[in-house]
PDB file of N, CA and C in Angstrom:
ATOM      1  N   UNK S   1      76.082  21.213  48.509  1.00  0.00           N
ATOM      2  CA  UNK S   1      75.964  19.898  47.920  1.00  0.00           C
ATOM      3  C   UNK S   1      74.580  19.340  48.220  1.00  0.00           C
ATOM      4  N   UNK S   2      74.013  18.616  47.282  1.00  0.00           N
ATOM      5  CA  UNK S   2      72.679  18.053  47.458  1.00  0.00           C
ATOM      6  C   UNK S   2      72.751  16.534  47.458  1.00  0.00           C
ATOM      7  N   UNK S   3      71.620  15.926  47.692  1.00  0.00           N
ATOM      8  CA  UNK S   3      71.515  14.468  47.609  1.00  0.00           C
ATOM      9  C   UNK S   3      71.070  14.019  46.225  1.00  0.00           C
ATOM     10  N   UNK S   4      70.997  14.953  45.293  1.00  0.00           N
ATOM     11  CA  UNK S   4      70.591  14.607  43.936  1.00  0.00           C
ATOM     12  C   UNK S   4      71.650  13.728  43.283  1.00  0.00           C
ATOM     13  N   UNK S   5      71.222  12.960  42.303  1.00  0.00           N
ATOM     14  CA  UNK S   5      72.161  12.144  41.537  1.00  0.00           C
ATOM     15  C   UNK S   5      71.865  12.353  40.050  1.00  0.00           C
ATOM     16  N   UNK S   6      72.676  11.735  39.233  1.00  0.00           N
ATOM     17  CA  UNK S   6      72.452  11.775  37.788  1.00  0.00           C
ATOM     18  C   UNK S   6      72.273  10.358  37.300  1.00  0.00           C
ATOM     19  N   UNK S   7      71.596  10.213  36.200  1.00  0.00           N
ATOM     20  CA  UNK S   7      71.311   8.882  35.693  1.00  0.00           C
ATOM     21  C   UNK S   7      71.197   8.943  34.180  1.00  0.00           C
ATOM     22  N   UNK S   8      71.534   7.854  33.523  1.00  0.00           N
ATOM     23  CA  UNK S   8      71.371   7.738  32.074  1.00  0.00           C
ATOM     24  C   UNK S   8      70.001   7.121  31.815  1.00  0.00           C
ATOM     25  N   UNK S   9      69.280   7.679  30.868  1.00  0.00           N
ATOM     26  CA  UNK S   9      67.996   7.103  30.514  1.00  0.00           C
ATOM     27  C   UNK S   9      67.647   7.567  29.113  1.00  0.00           C
ATOM     28  N   UNK S  10      67.682   6.762  28.080  1.00  0.00           N
ATOM     29  CA  UNK S  10      67.965   5.347  28.116  1.00  0.00           C
ATOM     30  C   UNK S  10      69.395   5.063  28.555  1.00  0.00           C
ATOM     31  N   UNK S  11      69.844   3.853  28.407  1.00  0.00           N
ATOM     32  CA  UNK S  11      71.130   3.416  28.950  1.00  0.00           C
ATOM     33  C   UNK S  11      72.312   4.208  28.381  1.00  0.00           C
ATOM     34  N   UNK S  12      73.375   4.228  29.163  1.00  0.00           N
ATOM     35  CA  UNK S  12      74.603   4.881  28.716  1.00  0.00           C
ATOM     36  C   UNK S  12      75.097   4.258  27.415  1.00  0.00           C
ATOM     37  N   UNK S  13      75.018   2.945  27.316  1.00  0.00           N
ATOM     38  CA  UNK S  13      75.483   2.250  26.113  1.00  0.00           C
ATOM     39  C   UNK S  13      74.720   2.714  24.875  1.00  0.00           C
ATOM     40  N   UNK S  14      73.427   2.871  25.019  1.00  0.00           N
ATOM     41  CA  UNK S  14      72.601   3.307  23.897  1.00  0.00           C
ATOM     42  C   UNK S  14      72.948   4.735  23.478  1.00  0.00           C
ATOM     43  N   UNK S  15      73.077   5.608  24.455  1.00  0.00           N
ATOM     44  CA  UNK S  15      73.304   7.019  24.162  1.00  0.00           C
ATOM     45  C   UNK S  15      74.712   7.323  23.675  1.00  0.00           C
ATOM     46  N   UNK S  16      75.677   6.528  24.086  1.00  0.00           N
ATOM     47  CA  UNK S  16      77.063   6.838  23.753  1.00  0.00           C
ATOM     48  C   UNK S  16      77.641   5.953  22.663  1.00  0.00           C
ATOM     49  N   UNK S  17      76.843   5.126  22.048  1.00  0.00           N
ATOM     50  CA  UNK S  17      77.326   4.238  20.992  1.00  0.00           C
ATOM     51  C   UNK S  17      77.961   5.059  19.877  1.00  0.00           C
ATOM     52  N   UNK S  18      79.248   4.840  19.633  1.00  0.00           N
ATOM     53  CA  UNK S  18      79.968   5.541  18.583  1.00  0.00           C
ATOM     54  C   UNK S  18      80.510   6.907  18.979  1.00  0.00           C
ATOM     55  N   UNK S  19      80.250   7.334  20.214  1.00  0.00           N
ATOM     56  CA  UNK S  19      80.755   8.626  20.689  1.00  0.00           C
ATOM     57  C   UNK S  19      82.106   8.384  21.362  1.00  0.00           C
ATOM     58  N   UNK S  20      83.161   9.130  21.013  1.00  0.00           N
ATOM     59  CA  UNK S  20      84.475   8.933  21.631  1.00  0.00           C
ATOM     60  C   UNK S  20      84.410   9.053  23.163  1.00  0.00           C
ATOM     61  N   UNK S  21      85.260   8.277  23.849  1.00  0.00           N
ATOM     62  CA  UNK S  21      85.240   8.250  25.315  1.00  0.00           C
ATOM     63  C   UNK S  21      85.507   9.625  25.934  1.00  0.00           C
ATOM     64  N   UNK S  22      86.329  10.440  25.307  1.00  0.00           N
ATOM     65  CA  UNK S  22      86.585  11.781  25.815  1.00  0.00           C
ATOM     66  C   UNK S  22      85.334  12.649  25.795  1.00  0.00           C
ATOM     67  N   UNK S  23      84.501  12.450  24.786  1.00  0.00           N
ATOM     68  CA  UNK S  23      83.248  13.195  24.697  1.00  0.00           C
ATOM     69  C   UNK S  23      82.296  12.715  25.787  1.00  0.00           C
ATOM     70  N   UNK S  24      82.250  11.407  26.016  1.00  0.00           N
ATOM     71  CA  UNK S  24      81.400  10.856  27.078  1.00  0.00           C
ATOM     72  C   UNK S  24      81.813  11.452  28.425  1.00  0.00           C
ATOM     73  N   UNK S  25      83.116  11.551  28.667  1.00  0.00           N
ATOM     74  CA  UNK S  25      83.601  12.146  29.919  1.00  0.00           C
ATOM     75  C   UNK S  25      83.159  13.600  30.029  1.00  0.00           C
ATOM     76  N   UNK S  26      83.145  14.321  28.917  1.00  0.00           N
ATOM     77  CA  UNK S  26      82.711  15.716  28.928  1.00  0.00           C
ATOM     78  C   UNK S  26      81.208  15.852  29.102  1.00  0.00           C
ATOM     79  N   UNK S  27      80.449  14.817  28.829  1.00  0.00           N
ATOM     80  CA  UNK S  27      79.015  14.811  29.123  1.00  0.00           C
ATOM     81  C   UNK S  27      78.803  14.503  30.603  1.00  0.00           C
ATOM     82  N   UNK S  28      79.576  13.558  31.131  1.00  0.00           N
ATOM     83  CA  UNK S  28      79.423  13.169  32.532  1.00  0.00           C
ATOM     84  C   UNK S  28      79.801  14.301  33.488  1.00  0.00           C
ATOM     85  N   UNK S  29      80.801  15.080  33.123  1.00  0.00           N
ATOM     86  CA  UNK S  29      81.254  16.161  34.001  1.00  0.00           C
ATOM     87  C   UNK S  29      80.145  17.176  34.273  1.00  0.00           C
ATOM     88  N   UNK S  30      79.529  17.797  33.245  1.00  0.00           N
ATOM     89  CA  UNK S  30      78.461  18.746  33.565  1.00  0.00           C
ATOM     90  C   UNK S  30      77.231  18.072  34.167  1.00  0.00           C
ATOM     91  N   UNK S  31      76.985  16.813  33.819  1.00  0.00           N
ATOM     92  CA  UNK S  31      75.842  16.113  34.410  1.00  0.00           C
ATOM     93  C   UNK S  31      76.030  15.969  35.917  1.00  0.00           C
ATOM     94  N   UNK S  32      77.249  15.669  36.341  1.00  0.00           N
ATOM     95  CA  UNK S  32      77.548  15.577  37.770  1.00  0.00           C
ATOM     96  C   UNK S  32      77.405  16.941  38.433  1.00  0.00           C
ATOM     97  N   UNK S  33      77.877  17.977  37.753  1.00  0.00           N
ATOM     98  CA  UNK S  33      77.749  19.327  38.298  1.00  0.00           C
ATOM     99  C   UNK S  33      76.287  19.765  38.376  1.00  0.00           C
ATOM    100  N   UNK S  34      75.482  19.385  37.390  1.00  0.00           N
ATOM    101  CA  UNK S  34      74.060  19.709  37.434  1.00  0.00           C
ATOM    102  C   UNK S  34      73.377  19.021  38.605  1.00  0.00           C
ATOM    103  N   UNK S  35      73.737  17.765  38.848  1.00  0.00           N
ATOM    104  CA  UNK S  35      73.168  17.048  39.995  1.00  0.00           C
ATOM    105  C   UNK S  35      73.570  17.725  41.298  1.00  0.00           C
ATOM    106  N   UNK S  36      74.806  18.242  41.367  1.00  0.00           N
ATOM    107  CA  UNK S  36      75.262  18.929  42.572  1.00  0.00           C
ATOM    108  C   UNK S  36      74.456  20.208  42.810  1.00  0.00           C
ATOM    109  N   UNK S  37      73.959  20.824  41.742  1.00  0.00           N
ATOM    110  CA  UNK S  37      73.118  22.007  41.887  1.00  0.00           C
ATOM    111  C   UNK S  37      71.748  21.681  42.465  1.00  0.00           C
ATOM    112  N   UNK S  38      71.337  20.429  42.307  1.00  0.00           N
ATOM    113  CA  UNK S  38      70.044  20.018  42.836  1.00  0.00           C
ATOM    114  C   UNK S  38      68.903  20.800  42.212  1.00  0.00           C
ATOM    115  N   UNK S  39      68.006  21.344  43.045  1.00  0.00           N
ATOM    116  CA  UNK S  39      66.829  22.022  42.513  1.00  0.00           C
ATOM    117  C   UNK S  39      67.148  23.240  41.646  1.00  0.00           C
ATOM    118  N   UNK S  40      68.327  23.810  41.802  1.00  0.00           N
ATOM    119  CA  UNK S  40      68.711  24.955  40.976  1.00  0.00           C
ATOM    120  C   UNK S  40      68.963  24.558  39.523  1.00  0.00           C
ATOM    121  N   UNK S  41      69.095  23.263  39.233  1.00  0.00           N
ATOM    122  CA  UNK S  41      69.355  22.813  37.865  1.00  0.00           C
ATOM    123  C   UNK S  41      68.199  23.137  36.924  1.00  0.00           C
ATOM    124  N   UNK S  42      67.022  23.467  37.459  1.00  0.00           N
ATOM    125  CA  UNK S  42      65.889  23.826  36.604  1.00  0.00           C
ATOM    126  C   UNK S  42      66.093  25.174  35.926  1.00  0.00           C
ATOM    127  N   UNK S  43      67.148  25.908  36.320  1.00  0.00           N
ATOM    128  CA  UNK S  43      67.425  27.225  35.743  1.00  0.00           C
ATOM    129  C   UNK S  43      68.655  27.239  34.828  1.00  0.00           C
ATOM    130  N   UNK S  44      69.329  26.123  34.698  1.00  0.00           N
ATOM    131  CA  UNK S  44      70.582  26.060  33.937  1.00  0.00           C
ATOM    132  C   UNK S  44      70.290  25.826  32.466  1.00  0.00           C
ATOM    133  N   UNK S  45      71.052  26.468  31.619  1.00  0.00           N
ATOM    134  CA  UNK S  45      70.952  26.233  30.180  1.00  0.00           C
ATOM    135  C   UNK S  45      69.791  26.954  29.536  1.00  0.00           C
ATOM    136  N   UNK S  46      69.422  26.458  28.375  1.00  0.00           N
ATOM    137  CA  UNK S  46      68.328  27.045  27.606  1.00  0.00           C
ATOM    138  C   UNK S  46      67.081  26.188  27.780  1.00  0.00           C
ATOM    139  N   UNK S  47      65.907  26.751  27.689  1.00  0.00           N
ATOM    140  CA  UNK S  47      65.587  28.145  27.426  1.00  0.00           C
ATOM    141  C   UNK S  47      65.843  29.018  28.647  1.00  0.00           C
ATOM    142  N   UNK S  48      66.159  30.273  28.410  1.00  0.00           N
ATOM    143  CA  UNK S  48      66.501  31.183  29.503  1.00  0.00           C
ATOM    144  C   UNK S  48      65.299  31.945  30.036  1.00  0.00           C
ATOM    145  N   UNK S  49      64.183  31.875  29.343  1.00  0.00           N
ATOM    146  CA  UNK S  49      63.011  32.665  29.747  1.00  0.00           C
ATOM    147  C   UNK S  49      62.068  31.930  30.701  1.00  0.00           C
ATOM    148  N   UNK S  50      62.403  30.701  31.078  1.00  0.00           N
ATOM    149  CA  UNK S  50      61.550  29.959  32.008  1.00  0.00           C
ATOM    150  C   UNK S  50      62.352  28.864  32.705  1.00  0.00           C
ATOM    151  N   UNK S  51      61.790  28.340  33.787  1.00  0.00           N
ATOM    152  CA  UNK S  51      62.419  27.266  34.538  1.00  0.00           C
ATOM    153  C   UNK S  51      61.812  25.925  34.138  1.00  0.00           C
ATOM    154  N   UNK S  52      62.564  24.863  34.428  1.00  0.00           N
ATOM    155  CA  UNK S  52      62.049  23.512  34.273  1.00  0.00           C
ATOM    156  C   UNK S  52      61.929  23.068  32.833  1.00  0.00           C
ATOM    157  N   UNK S  53      61.322  21.921  32.668  1.00  0.00           N
ATOM    158  CA  UNK S  53      61.165  21.346  31.344  1.00  0.00           C
ATOM    159  C   UNK S  53      62.488  20.834  30.803  1.00  0.00           C
ATOM    160  N   UNK S  54      62.487  20.503  29.547  1.00  0.00           N
ATOM    161  CA  UNK S  54      63.698  20.018  28.898  1.00  0.00           C
ATOM    162  C   UNK S  54      64.676  21.178  28.759  1.00  0.00           C
ATOM    163  N   UNK S  55      65.888  21.014  29.273  1.00  0.00           N
ATOM    164  CA  UNK S  55      66.919  22.043  29.247  1.00  0.00           C
ATOM    165  C   UNK S  55      68.001  21.637  28.255  1.00  0.00           C
ATOM    166  N   UNK S  56      68.745  22.593  27.757  1.00  0.00           N
ATOM    167  CA  UNK S  56      69.837  22.328  26.823  1.00  0.00           C
ATOM    168  C   UNK S  56      71.076  23.030  27.343  1.00  0.00           C
ATOM    169  N   UNK S  57      72.215  22.335  27.294  1.00  0.00           N
ATOM    170  CA  UNK S  57      73.460  22.837  27.860  1.00  0.00           C
ATOM    171  C   UNK S  57      74.595  22.528  26.907  1.00  0.00           C
ATOM    172  N   UNK S  58      75.367  23.540  26.518  1.00  0.00           N
ATOM    173  CA  UNK S  58      76.511  23.354  25.615  1.00  0.00           C
ATOM    174  C   UNK S  58      77.687  22.739  26.355  1.00  0.00           C
ATOM    175  N   UNK S  59      78.517  22.013  25.620  1.00  0.00           N
ATOM    176  CA  UNK S  59      79.757  21.502  26.184  1.00  0.00           C
ATOM    177  C   UNK S  59      80.820  21.455  25.091  1.00  0.00           C
ATOM    178  N   UNK S  60      82.051  21.252  25.515  1.00  0.00           N
ATOM    179  CA  UNK S  60      83.207  21.210  24.609  1.00  0.00           C
ATOM    180  C   UNK S  60      83.291  22.464  23.735  1.00  0.00           C
ATOM    181  N   UNK S  61      83.190  23.620  24.372  1.00  0.00           N
ATOM    182  CA  UNK S  61      83.333  24.876  23.634  1.00  0.00           C
ATOM    183  C   UNK S  61      82.348  25.015  22.496  1.00  0.00           C
ATOM    184  N   UNK S  62      81.091  24.689  22.753  1.00  0.00           N
ATOM    185  CA  UNK S  62      80.016  24.774  21.758  1.00  0.00           C
ATOM    186  C   UNK S  62      80.168  23.785  20.609  1.00  0.00           C
ATOM    187  N   UNK S  63      80.933  22.717  20.833  1.00  0.00           N
ATOM    188  CA  UNK S  63      81.056  21.691  19.797  1.00  0.00           C
ATOM    189  C   UNK S  63      79.992  20.610  19.957  1.00  0.00           C
ATOM    190  N   UNK S  64      79.177  20.743  20.981  1.00  0.00           N
ATOM    191  CA  UNK S  64      78.092  19.802  21.184  1.00  0.00           C
ATOM    192  C   UNK S  64      77.159  20.317  22.262  1.00  0.00           C
ATOM    193  N   UNK S  65      76.081  19.604  22.478  1.00  0.00           N
ATOM    194  CA  UNK S  65      75.179  19.975  23.565  1.00  0.00           C
ATOM    195  C   UNK S  65      74.466  18.728  24.067  1.00  0.00           C
ATOM    196  N   UNK S  66      73.973  18.829  25.295  1.00  0.00           N
ATOM    197  CA  UNK S  66      73.170  17.764  25.871  1.00  0.00           C
ATOM    198  C   UNK S  66      71.803  18.337  26.193  1.00  0.00           C
ATOM    199  N   UNK S  67      70.803  17.511  26.077  1.00  0.00           N
ATOM    200  CA  UNK S  67      69.456  17.844  26.522  1.00  0.00           C
ATOM    201  C   UNK S  67      69.201  17.048  27.786  1.00  0.00           C
ATOM    202  N   UNK S  68      68.602  17.697  28.774  1.00  0.00           N
ATOM    203  CA  UNK S  68      68.334  16.992  30.030  1.00  0.00           C
ATOM    204  C   UNK S  68      67.106  17.580  30.707  1.00  0.00           C
ATOM    205  N   UNK S  69      66.304  16.741  31.343  1.00  0.00           N
ATOM    206  CA  UNK S  69      65.220  17.262  32.151  1.00  0.00           C
ATOM    207  C   UNK S  69      65.556  17.116  33.625  1.00  0.00           C
ATOM    208  N   UNK S  70      65.725  18.196  34.374  1.00  0.00           N
ATOM    209  CA  UNK S  70      65.862  18.063  35.813  1.00  0.00           C
ATOM    210  C   UNK S  70      64.543  17.503  36.358  1.00  0.00           C
ATOM    211  N   UNK S  71      64.619  16.633  37.325  1.00  0.00           N
ATOM    212  CA  UNK S  71      63.414  16.004  37.877  1.00  0.00           C
ATOM    213  C   UNK S  71      63.356  16.231  39.381  1.00  0.00           C
ATOM    214  N   UNK S  72      62.894  17.426  39.815  1.00  0.00           N
ATOM    215  CA  UNK S  72      62.864  17.735  41.243  1.00  0.00           C
ATOM    216  C   UNK S  72      62.127  16.682  42.076  1.00  0.00           C
ATOM    217  N   UNK S  73      61.065  16.132  41.543  1.00  0.00           N
ATOM    218  CA  UNK S  73      60.303  15.133  42.298  1.00  0.00           C
ATOM    219  C   UNK S  73      61.138  13.890  42.610  1.00  0.00           C
ATOM    220  N   UNK S  74      62.063  13.550  41.715  1.00  0.00           N
ATOM    221  CA  UNK S  74      62.918  12.373  41.911  1.00  0.00           C
ATOM    222  C   UNK S  74      64.287  12.712  42.476  1.00  0.00           C
ATOM    223  N   UNK S  75      64.570  14.013  42.681  1.00  0.00           N
ATOM    224  CA  UNK S  75      65.886  14.488  43.116  1.00  0.00           C
ATOM    225  C   UNK S  75      66.993  13.927  42.231  1.00  0.00           C
ATOM    226  N   UNK S  76      66.824  14.123  40.945  1.00  0.00           N
ATOM    227  CA  UNK S  76      67.734  13.524  39.984  1.00  0.00           C
ATOM    228  C   UNK S  76      67.809  14.373  38.727  1.00  0.00           C
ATOM    229  N   UNK S  77      68.978  14.399  38.123  1.00  0.00           N
ATOM    230  CA  UNK S  77      69.139  14.947  36.777  1.00  0.00           C
ATOM    231  C   UNK S  77      69.339  13.728  35.890  1.00  0.00           C
ATOM    232  N   UNK S  78      68.444  13.521  34.967  1.00  0.00           N
ATOM    233  CA  UNK S  78      68.578  12.376  34.072  1.00  0.00           C
ATOM    234  C   UNK S  78      69.495  12.766  32.932  1.00  0.00           C
ATOM    235  N   UNK S  79      70.697  12.197  32.958  1.00  0.00           N
ATOM    236  CA  UNK S  79      71.641  12.434  31.878  1.00  0.00           C
ATOM    237  C   UNK S  79      71.074  11.649  30.730  1.00  0.00           C
ATOM    238  N   UNK S  80      70.381  12.394  29.950  1.00  0.00           N
ATOM    239  CA  UNK S  80      69.709  11.869  28.773  1.00  0.00           C
ATOM    240  C   UNK S  80      68.584  10.979  29.133  1.00  0.00           C
ATOM    241  N   UNK S  81      68.031  11.210  29.305  1.00  0.00           N
ATOM    242  CA  UNK S  81      66.803  11.705  29.775  1.00  0.00           C
ATOM    243  C   UNK S  81      67.297  12.688  30.757  1.00  0.00           C
ATOM    244  N   UNK S  82      70.679  12.715  30.690  1.00  0.00           N
ATOM    245  CA  UNK S  82      70.898  13.391  29.421  1.00  0.00           C
ATOM    246  C   UNK S  82      70.167  12.597  28.382  1.00  0.00           C
ATOM    247  N   UNK S  83      68.964  13.279  27.540  1.00  0.00           N
ATOM    248  CA  UNK S  83      68.059  12.744  26.501  1.00  0.00           C
ATOM    249  C   UNK S  83      68.763  12.536  25.186  1.00  0.00           C
ATOM    250  N   UNK S  84      69.658  13.427  24.908  1.00  0.00           N
ATOM    251  CA  UNK S  84      70.319  13.364  23.612  1.00  0.00           C
ATOM    252  C   UNK S  84      71.679  14.018  23.745  1.00  0.00           C
ATOM    253  N   UNK S  85      72.632  13.461  23.015  1.00  0.00           N
ATOM    254  CA  UNK S  85      73.974  14.035  22.944  1.00  0.00           C
ATOM    255  C   UNK S  85      74.191  14.385  21.475  1.00  0.00           C
ATOM    256  N   UNK S  86      74.485  15.618  21.205  1.00  0.00           N
ATOM    257  CA  UNK S  86      74.804  16.029  19.850  1.00  0.00           C
ATOM    258  C   UNK S  86      76.242  16.528  19.865  1.00  0.00           C
ATOM    259  N   UNK S  87      77.064  15.917  19.051  1.00  0.00           N
ATOM    260  CA  UNK S  87      78.482  16.266  19.007  1.00  0.00           C
ATOM    261  C   UNK S  87      78.854  16.536  17.565  1.00  0.00           C
ATOM    262  N   UNK S  88      79.450  17.691  17.341  1.00  0.00           N
ATOM    263  CA  UNK S  88      79.785  18.101  15.975  1.00  0.00           C
ATOM    264  C   UNK S  88      81.180  17.686  15.548  1.00  0.00           C
ATOM    265  N   UNK S  89      81.905  16.966  16.419  1.00  0.00           N
ATOM    266  CA  UNK S  89      83.229  16.465  16.088  1.00  0.00           C
ATOM    267  C   UNK S  89      84.190  17.535  15.913  1.00  0.00           C
TER     268      UNK S  89
END
């Protein structure tokens, strides 16, 4: 377990406007798990050929994905900044 946390940026309200609450919960779950990984979160998701930068992670059985940048300097995974939530319904 790490001291990393997760955060919404921009706000949760902005990012989740019109997204069903169950989908929001499915975004929060991997975001919490990514924060628990701490510095290892720079290797999770796509792209697979390099570490760091903007990462992409599927959720809900490939029915959506989140983009997130792990921020080792801040010890935080920004749940949007997660940057974007794409849900195919």
